[in-house]
PDB file of C-alpha atoms in Angstrom:
ATOM      1  CA  MET A   1     -57.516  32.562  20.860  1.00 55.00           C
ATOM      2  CA  THR A   2     -57.370  36.217  21.948  1.00 55.00           C
ATOM      3  CA  TYR A   3     -54.498  39.200  21.211  1.00 49.00           C
ATOM      4  CA  ARG A   4     -54.369  39.577  25.710  1.00 54.00           C
ATOM      5  CA  THR A   5     -53.229  35.282  25.136  1.00 50.00           C
ATOM      6  CA  PHE A   6     -51.376  35.487  21.973  1.00 46.00           C
ATOM      7  CA  VAL A   7     -49.144  38.133  23.402  1.00 45.00           C
ATOM      8  CA  THR A   8     -48.828  35.884  26.970  1.00 50.00           C
ATOM      9  CA  ALA A   9     -48.461  33.443  25.401  1.00 50.00           C
ATOM     10  CA  ALA A  10     -45.243  35.425  23.468  1.00 48.00           C
ATOM     11  CA  SER A  11     -44.060  37.080  26.048  1.00 53.00           C
ATOM     12  CA  LEU A  12     -43.715  33.545  28.849  1.00 46.00           C
ATOM     13  CA  ILE A  13     -42.381  31.893  25.787  1.00 46.00           C
ATOM     14  CA  ALA A  14     -39.542  35.814  25.100  1.00 49.00           C
ATOM     15  CA  THR A  15     -38.885  34.645  28.947  1.00 49.00           C
ATOM     16  CA  GLY A  16     -37.512  30.819  28.761  1.00 48.00           C
ATOM     17  CA  ILE A  17     -40.994  29.361  30.512  1.00 47.00           C
ATOM     18  CA  ALA A  18     -41.523  26.789  28.200  1.00 48.00           C
ATOM     19  CA  THR A  19     -45.536  25.830  27.905  1.00 49.00           C
ATOM     20  CA  PRO A  20     -46.078  22.333  27.772  1.00 52.00           C
ATOM     21  CA  ALA A  21     -45.481  21.488  24.160  1.00 51.00           C
ATOM     22  CA  LEU A  22     -43.419  24.034  23.606  1.00 45.00           C
ATOM     23  CA  ALA A  23     -41.151  21.742  25.337  1.00 50.00           C
ATOM     24  CA  GLN A  24     -41.921  18.653  24.668  1.00 55.00           C
ATOM     25  CA  SER A  25     -40.956  19.663  21.188  1.00 51.00           C
ATOM     26  CA  GLN A  26     -37.904  20.525  22.602  1.00 55.00           C
ATOM     27  CA  GLY A  27     -37.189  17.818  24.286  1.00 55.00           C
ATOM     28  CA  GLN A  28     -38.471  15.887  21.366  1.00 55.00           C
ATOM     29  CA  GLY A  29     -35.427  17.765  18.924  1.00 54.00           C
ATOM     30  CA  GLN A  30     -32.717  16.961  21.962  1.00 60.00           C
ATOM     31  CA  ALA A  31     -33.363  13.957  22.050  1.00 50.00           C
ATOM     32  CA  ASP A  32     -33.243  13.022  18.056  1.00 51.00           C
ATOM     33  CA  LYS A  33     -29.683  15.334  18.410  1.00 53.00           C
ATOM     34  CA  THR A  34     -28.096  13.078  20.479  1.00 50.00           C
ATOM     35  CA  THR A  35     -29.199   9.486  18.738  1.00 44.00           C
ATOM     36  CA  ASN A  36     -28.335  11.070  15.328  1.00 45.00           C
ATOM     37  CA  GLN A  37     -24.959  12.415  17.211  1.00 50.00           C
ATOM     38  CA  GLN A  38     -24.826   8.456  18.493  1.00 48.00           C
ATOM     39  CA  ALA A  39     -25.354   6.823  15.453  1.00 38.00           C
ATOM     40  CA  SER A  40     -22.457   8.900  13.632  1.00 39.00           C
ATOM     41  CA  LYS A  41     -20.320   7.566  16.435  1.00 44.00           C
ATOM     42  CA  THR A  42     -21.755   3.811  16.004  1.00 40.00           C
ATOM     43  CA  VAL A  43     -21.457   3.907  12.369  1.00 45.00           C
ATOM     44  CA  GLY A  44     -17.192   5.454  12.519  1.00 52.00           C
ATOM     45  CA  HIS A  45     -16.649   2.407  15.265  1.00 59.00           C
ATOM     46  CA  ASN A  46     -18.633  -0.323  14.031  1.00 79.00           C
ATOM     47  CA  ALA A  47     -17.978   0.014  10.627  1.00 86.00           C
ATOM     48  CA  GLN A  48     -17.477  -4.182   8.435  1.00 92.00           C
ATOM     49  CA  TYR A  49     -14.698  -4.937   6.689  1.00 95.00           C
ATOM     50  CA  PRO A  50     -14.484  -8.459   4.826  1.00 94.00           C
ATOM     51  CA  LEU A  51     -12.881 -11.378   7.036  1.00 96.00           C
ATOM     52  CA  SER A  52     -11.419 -12.349  10.205  1.00 95.00           C
ATOM     53  CA  ALA A  53      -9.170  -9.310  11.111  1.00 95.00           C
ATOM     54  CA  ASP A  54      -6.208 -12.338  11.507  1.00 96.00           C
ATOM     55  CA  LEU A  55      -6.573 -12.685   7.395  1.00 97.00           C
ATOM     56  CA  ARG A  56      -6.631  -8.727   7.278  1.00 97.00           C
ATOM     57  CA  ARG A  57      -3.238  -8.632   9.336  1.00 97.00           C
ATOM     58  CA  ALA A  58      -1.294 -10.562   7.295  1.00 97.00           C
ATOM     59  CA  SER A  59      -3.197  -9.517   4.213  1.00 98.00           C
ATOM     60  CA  ASN A  60      -2.050  -5.667   4.530  1.00 98.00           C
ATOM     61  CA  GLN A  61       1.457  -6.433   6.222  1.00 98.00           C
ATOM     62  CA  ALA A  62       1.849  -8.421   2.279  1.00 99.00           C
ATOM     63  CA  LEU A  63       0.164  -5.493   0.974  1.00 99.00           C
ATOM     64  CA  GLN A  64       2.586  -2.680   2.159  1.00 99.00           C
ATOM     65  CA  ALA A  65       5.060  -4.142   1.304  1.00 99.00           C
ATOM     66  CA  THR A  66       4.067  -5.077  -2.238  1.00 99.00           C
ATOM     67  CA  LEU A  67       3.668  -1.235  -2.073  1.00 99.00           C
ATOM     68  CA  TYR A  68       6.503   0.019  -1.097  1.00 99.00           C
ATOM     69  CA  ASP A  69       8.362  -2.392  -3.811  1.00 99.00           C
ATOM     70  CA  LEU A  70       6.801  -0.864  -6.538  1.00 99.00           C
ATOM     71  CA  ILE A  71       7.088   2.385  -5.843  1.00 99.00           C
ATOM     72  CA  ALA A  72      10.408   1.666  -4.955  1.00 98.00           C
ATOM     73  CA  LEU A  73      10.176   0.037  -9.372  1.00 98.00           C
ATOM     74  CA  LYS A  74       8.861   3.169 -10.079  1.00 98.00           C
ATOM     75  CA  HIS A  75      11.637   5.309  -9.170  1.00 98.00           C
ATOM     76  CA  ALA A  76      14.229   2.857  -9.956  1.00 97.00           C
ATOM     77  CA  ALA A  77      12.905   3.214 -13.401  1.00 98.00           C
ATOM     78  CA  HIS A  78      12.949   6.753 -13.674  1.00 97.00           C
ATOM     79  CA  GLN A  79      16.175   7.430 -12.897  1.00 96.00           C
ATOM     80  CA  GLU A  80      18.084   5.401 -14.718  1.00 97.00           C
ATOM     81  CA  HIS A  81      15.106   6.303 -17.884  1.00 97.00           C
ATOM     82  CA  TRP A  82      16.655  10.478 -17.098  1.00 97.00           C
ATOM     83  CA  ASN A  83      19.843   9.607 -16.795  1.00 96.00           C
ATOM     84  CA  VAL A  84      21.151   6.077 -19.137  1.00 96.00           C
ATOM     85  CA  VAL A  85      23.362   6.707 -22.067  1.00 96.00           C
ATOM     86  CA  GLY A  86      25.376   5.580 -24.582  1.00 93.00           C
ATOM     87  CA  LEU A  87      24.351   4.253 -28.049  1.00 90.00           C
ATOM     88  CA  GLU A  88      21.414   2.674 -26.872  1.00 92.00           C
ATOM     89  CA  PHE A  89      20.471   5.340 -25.142  1.00 95.00           C
ATOM     90  CA  TYR A  90      16.748   6.348 -27.561  1.00 95.00           C
ATOM     91  CA  GLN A  91      15.656   2.712 -26.594  1.00 94.00           C
ATOM     92  CA  LEU A  92      16.269   2.025 -23.344  1.00 97.00           C
ATOM     93  CA  HIS A  93      15.122   6.171 -23.000  1.00 97.00           C
ATOM     94  CA  GLU A  94      11.991   5.289 -23.910  1.00 97.00           C
ATOM     95  CA  PHE A  95      11.755   1.174 -22.878  1.00 97.00           C
ATOM     96  CA  TYR A  96      12.430   2.677 -18.815  1.00 97.00           C
ATOM     97  CA  SER A  97       9.453   5.036 -19.796  1.00 97.00           C
ATOM     98  CA  GLU A  98       6.750   2.401 -20.033  1.00 97.00           C
ATOM     99  CA  LEU A  99       8.215   0.899 -17.345  1.00 98.00           C
ATOM    100  CA  TYR A 100       7.923   3.189 -14.484  1.00 98.00           C
ATOM    101  CA  THR A 101       4.259   4.502 -16.223  1.00 98.00           C
ATOM    102  CA  SER A 102       3.046   0.674 -16.319  1.00 98.00           C
ATOM    103  CA  LEU A 103       3.366   0.318 -12.577  1.00 98.00           C
ATOM    104  CA  SER A 104       1.161   3.568 -11.258  1.00 98.00           C
ATOM    105  CA  ALA A 105      -1.679   0.991 -11.647  1.00 98.00           C
ATOM    106  CA  PRO A 106      -0.673  -1.563  -9.894  1.00 99.00           C
ATOM    107  CA  ILE A 107       0.164   0.963  -7.147  1.00 99.00           C
ATOM    108  CA  ASP A 108      -3.038   2.446  -7.348  1.00 99.00           C
ATOM    109  CA  ARG A 109      -5.009  -1.106  -6.929  1.00 99.00           C
ATOM    110  CA  THR A 110      -2.275  -2.406  -3.858  1.00 99.00           C
ATOM    111  CA  ALA A 111      -2.823   0.661  -2.305  1.00 99.00           C
ATOM    112  CA  GLU A 112      -6.741   1.043  -2.873  1.00 99.00           C
ATOM    113  CA  ARG A 113      -6.890  -3.030  -1.468  1.00 99.00           C
ATOM    114  CA  ILE A 114      -5.281  -1.505   1.328  1.00 98.00           C
ATOM    115  CA  ARG A 115      -8.048   0.422   2.543  1.00 98.00           C
ATOM    116  CA  ALA A 116     -10.921  -1.887   1.639  1.00 98.00           C
ATOM    117  CA  LEU A 117      -9.397  -3.961   4.468  1.00 98.00           C
ATOM    118  CA  GLY A 118      -8.835  -1.420   6.806  1.00 96.00           C
ATOM    119  CA  LYS A 119      -5.724   0.389   7.062  1.00 97.00           C
ATOM    120  CA  ALA A 120      -4.189   3.153   6.069  1.00 98.00           C
ATOM    121  CA  ALA A 121      -1.753   3.270   2.654  1.00 98.00           C
ATOM    122  CA  ASP A 122       1.637   3.969   3.237  1.00 98.00           C
ATOM    123  CA  GLY A 123       4.114   5.775   0.650  1.00 98.00           C
ATOM    124  CA  ARG A 124       5.854   8.008   1.995  1.00 98.00           C
ATOM    125  CA  PRO A 125       9.311   8.296   0.516  1.00 97.00           C
ATOM    126  CA  GLY A 126      11.024   7.985   3.743  1.00 97.00           C
ATOM    127  CA  LYS A 127       9.569   4.803   4.123  1.00 98.00           C
ATOM    128  CA  VAL A 128       9.921   3.332   0.602  1.00 98.00           C
ATOM    129  CA  SER A 129      13.846   4.634   1.167  1.00 97.00           C
ATOM    130  CA  LYS A 130      13.857   2.543   4.416  1.00 98.00           C
ATOM    131  CA  THR A 131      11.703  -0.163   4.011  1.00 98.00           C
ATOM    132  CA  ALA A 132      11.661  -1.602  -0.375  1.00 98.00           C
ATOM    133  CA  LEU A 133      13.636  -4.478  -1.056  1.00 98.00           C
ATOM    134  CA  PRO A 134      15.052  -2.837  -4.447  1.00 97.00           C
ATOM    135  CA  LYS A 135      17.142  -0.061  -3.338  1.00 96.00           C
ATOM    136  CA  ALA A 136      18.630   3.421  -4.955  1.00 92.00           C
ATOM    137  CA  PRO A 137      22.073   3.553  -6.127  1.00 92.00           C
ATOM    138  CA  PRO A 138      23.625   6.836  -6.539  1.00 92.00           C
ATOM    139  CA  VAL A 139      22.560   9.085  -9.258  1.00 94.00           C
ATOM    140  CA  ALA A 140      24.560   9.067 -11.489  1.00 94.00           C
ATOM    141  CA  LYS A 141      24.619   8.372 -16.261  1.00 96.00           C
ATOM    142  CA  ARG A 142      25.012   5.333 -16.489  1.00 96.00           C
ATOM    143  CA  SER A 143      25.029   2.920 -19.944  1.00 95.00           C
ATOM    144  CA  ALA A 144      22.666   0.473 -21.524  1.00 94.00           C
ATOM    145  CA  ARG A 145      24.613  -2.087 -19.570  1.00 94.00           C
ATOM    146  CA  GLN A 146      24.055  -1.186 -16.243  1.00 96.00           C
ATOM    147  CA  THR A 147      21.112   0.237 -16.589  1.00 97.00           C
ATOM    148  CA  LEU A 148      19.412  -2.899 -17.542  1.00 97.00           C
ATOM    149  CA  ALA A 149      21.672  -4.677 -15.034  1.00 96.00           C
ATOM    150  CA  LEU A 150      20.599  -2.616 -12.290  1.00 97.00           C
ATOM    151  CA  LEU A 151      16.777  -3.060 -13.104  1.00 98.00           C
ATOM    152  CA  GLU A 152      16.917  -6.526 -13.818  1.00 98.00           C
ATOM    153  CA  LYS A 153      18.165  -7.113 -10.488  1.00 98.00           C
ATOM    154  CA  ASP A 154      15.825  -4.837  -8.756  1.00 98.00           C
ATOM    155  CA  TRP A 155      12.710  -6.622 -10.399  1.00 99.00           C
ATOM    156  CA  ALA A 156      13.899  -9.667  -9.932  1.00 99.00           C
ATOM    157  CA  THR A 157      14.435  -9.331  -5.929  1.00 98.00           C
ATOM    158  CA  VAL A 158      10.340  -7.973  -5.856  1.00 99.00           C
ATOM    159  CA  SER A 159       9.598 -10.966  -8.395  1.00 99.00           C
ATOM    160  CA  ASN A 160      10.647 -13.307  -6.155  1.00 99.00           C
ATOM    161  CA  ALA A 161       9.207 -11.524  -2.855  1.00 99.00           C
ATOM    162  CA  LEU A 162       5.896 -11.703  -4.516  1.00 99.00           C
ATOM    163  CA  TYR A 163       6.300 -15.276  -5.181  1.00 99.00           C
ATOM    164  CA  GLN A 164       6.334 -15.482  -1.271  1.00 98.00           C
ATOM    165  CA  ARG A 165       3.760 -12.688  -0.312  1.00 99.00           C
ATOM    166  CA  ILE A 166       0.785 -15.299  -2.889  1.00 99.00           C
ATOM    167  CA  ALA A 167       2.156 -18.397  -1.036  1.00 98.00           C
ATOM    168  CA  LYS A 168       1.241 -16.423   2.589  1.00 97.00           C
ATOM    169  CA  THR A 169      -2.625 -14.400   1.729  1.00 98.00           C
ATOM    170  CA  GLY A 170      -3.923 -18.614   0.096  1.00 96.00           C
ATOM    171  CA  ASP A 171      -6.910 -17.820   2.617  1.00 97.00           C
ATOM    172  CA  ASP A 172      -7.494 -13.796   1.419  1.00 98.00           C
ATOM    173  CA  LEU A 173      -7.772 -14.581  -2.739  1.00 98.00           C
ATOM    174  CA  VAL A 174      -9.195 -11.553  -3.367  1.00 98.00           C
ATOM    175  CA  THR A 175      -5.237 -10.345  -2.259  1.00 99.00           C
ATOM    176  CA  GLN A 176      -3.633 -13.383  -3.571  1.00 99.00           C
ATOM    177  CA  ASP A 177      -5.803 -12.745  -6.889  1.00 99.00           C
ATOM    178  CA  LEU A 178      -4.000  -9.083  -7.301  1.00 99.00           C
ATOM    179  CA  LEU A 179      -0.405  -9.915  -5.943  1.00 99.00           C
ATOM    180  CA  ILE A 180      -0.398 -12.962  -8.720  1.00 99.00           C
ATOM    181  CA  GLY A 181      -2.014  -9.954 -11.471  1.00 99.00           C
ATOM    182  CA  ILE A 182       0.967  -8.043 -10.476  1.00 99.00           C
ATOM    183  CA  THR A 183       3.032 -11.059 -10.636  1.00 99.00           C
ATOM    184  CA  HIS A 184       2.667 -11.810 -14.143  1.00 99.00           C
ATOM    185  CA  ARG A 185       3.058  -8.140 -14.826  1.00 98.00           C
ATOM    186  CA  ILE A 186       6.448  -7.750 -13.080  1.00 99.00           C
ATOM    187  CA  ASP A 187       7.985 -11.279 -14.730  1.00 99.00           C
ATOM    188  CA  LYS A 188       7.227  -9.895 -18.232  1.00 98.00           C
ATOM    189  CA  GLN A 189       9.253  -7.062 -17.614  1.00 98.00           C
ATOM    190  CA  LEU A 190      11.654  -9.088 -16.336  1.00 98.00           C
ATOM    191  CA  TRP A 191      11.490 -11.257 -18.975  1.00 98.00           C
ATOM    192  CA  GLN A 192      12.438  -7.572 -21.275  1.00 98.00           C
ATOM    193  CA  LEU A 193      14.659  -6.712 -19.163  1.00 98.00           C
ATOM    194  CA  ARG A 194      16.523  -9.714 -19.596  1.00 97.00           C
ATOM    195  CA  SER A 195      16.260  -9.703 -23.402  1.00 96.00           C
ATOM    196  CA  HIS A 196      18.056  -6.818 -24.175  1.00 95.00           C
ATOM    197  CA  LEU A 197      20.382  -7.003 -21.819  1.00 94.00           C
ATOM    198  CA  ALA A 198      21.048 -11.223 -23.787  1.00 94.00           C
ATOM    199  CA  ARG A 199      21.105  -8.861 -27.227  1.00 90.00           C
ATOM    200  CA  MET A 200      23.142  -5.963 -25.533  1.00 88.00           C
ATOM    201  CA  ASP A 201      26.054  -8.669 -24.634  1.00 85.00           C
ATOM    202  CA  SER A 202      25.463 -10.535 -27.760  1.00 84.00           C
ATOM    203  CA  GLN A 203      26.571  -7.572 -29.667  1.00 79.00           C
ATOM    204  CA  ASN A 204      29.382  -7.143 -27.903  1.00 75.00           C
ATOM    205  CA  LYS A 205      30.760 -10.186 -27.806  1.00 77.00           C
ATOM    206  CA  ARG A 206      30.325 -10.219 -32.099  1.00 74.00           C
ATOM    207  CA  SER A 207      31.578  -6.966 -31.531  1.00 72.00           C
ATOM    208  CA  ASN A 208      35.108  -8.079 -29.646  1.00 71.00           C
ATOM    209  CA  THR A 209      35.544 -11.199 -32.718  1.00 67.00           C
ATOM    210  CA  GLY A 210      35.696  -8.884 -35.217  1.00 62.00           C
ATOM    211  CA  ASP A 211      38.505  -6.845 -33.420  1.00 53.00           C
ATOM    212  CA  ARG A 212      40.582  -9.713 -32.359  1.00 55.00           C
ATOM    213  CA  ASP A 213      39.907 -11.287 -35.840  1.00 53.00           C
ATOM    214  CA  THR A 214      40.755  -7.487 -37.372  1.00 54.00           C
ATOM    215  CA  ALA A 215      44.364  -7.201 -34.773  1.00 53.00           C
ATOM    216  CA  LYS A 216      45.640 -10.984 -35.894  1.00 55.00           C
ATOM    217  CA  PRO A 217      48.360 -10.985 -38.011  1.00 53.00           C
ATOM    218  CA  GLN A 218      48.417 -12.662 -40.754  1.00 55.00           C
ATOM    219  CA  ALA A 219      50.863 -15.533 -41.208  1.00 50.00           C
ATOM    220  CA  ALA A 220      54.086 -14.770 -43.838  1.00 48.00           C
ATOM    221  CA  THR A 221      54.017 -16.655 -46.998  1.00 48.00           C
ATOM    222  CA  LYS A 222      57.461 -18.651 -47.265  1.00 50.00           C
ATOM    223  CA  ASN A 223      58.520 -18.832 -50.897  1.00 51.00           C
ATOM    224  CA  THR A 224      60.741 -22.638 -50.212  1.00 47.00           C
ATOM    225  CA  PRO A 225      62.386 -23.617 -53.490  1.00 47.00           C
ATOM    226  CA  GLN A 226      60.934 -26.486 -55.026  1.00 51.00           C
ATOM    227  CA  SER A 227      62.230 -29.999 -54.627  1.00 47.00           C
ATOM    228  CA  ASN A 228      64.084 -31.727 -57.541  1.00 50.00           C
ATOM    229  CA  ASN A 229      62.229 -34.813 -56.897  1.00 50.00           C
ATOM    230  CA  ASP A 230      58.659 -33.080 -57.306  1.00 48.00           C
ATOM    231  CA  PRO A 231      57.031 -34.006 -60.366  1.00 44.00           C
ATOM    232  CA  ASP A 232      55.965 -31.004 -61.186  1.00 48.00           C
ATOM    233  CA  SER A 233      59.206 -29.559 -61.108  1.00 46.00           C
ATOM    234  CA  GLN A 234      61.494 -31.146 -63.518  1.00 47.00           C
ATOM    235  CA  THR A 235      62.042 -30.404 -66.559  1.00 43.00           C
ATOM    236  CA  VAL A 236      60.065 -32.431 -70.023  1.00 41.00           C
ATOM    237  CA  ASN A 237      63.166 -33.279 -72.695  1.00 39.00           C
TER     238      ASN A 237
END
């Protein structure tokens, strides 16, 4: 190629008059860009999920309800962890810390399973407050027994609901297995709450019995004269 030919070609390119080879190259680049855009849209539109749409819908309903309930339980235990008062404060303060800390992993696994089935996980406080089965009591300082009774009721409510959800997810064994594991944890904690309550009630019963025994008046001793018919009272001459 002579210098003049090179300058002419450069001028044509600069003025927008493309050579056949350049036009072909530009056309191929545009086609590749269009193909990539279409491929990107296709991946998002035709994403593949496990199970059928109906099974995913049923599982996600059970999972989302469980997510609301677990978050509510975690908040409930945290509230009582802060506000319990009385002689049992330290022991229950630590126990309630174990309760709410142990729920973080099940909450995360439940949300991730919802995402795996194609839905967005909802853990917003407003929705939890409106939808979760456990309802938050008024903010107040509470005795050890009051806090235990409140939490036992909440844990029992969620345990019963979990068994129903397990029964409804029999065709999605992965979700069912997750719910079974969560139920095992909730039931164990429910047993611990009941045990604390039983111990406290037993102590209160013994304390009340001791108070009654202390307050019971002693029977007066009567000095009755001995009967003359009593052989031991007769004088031996």
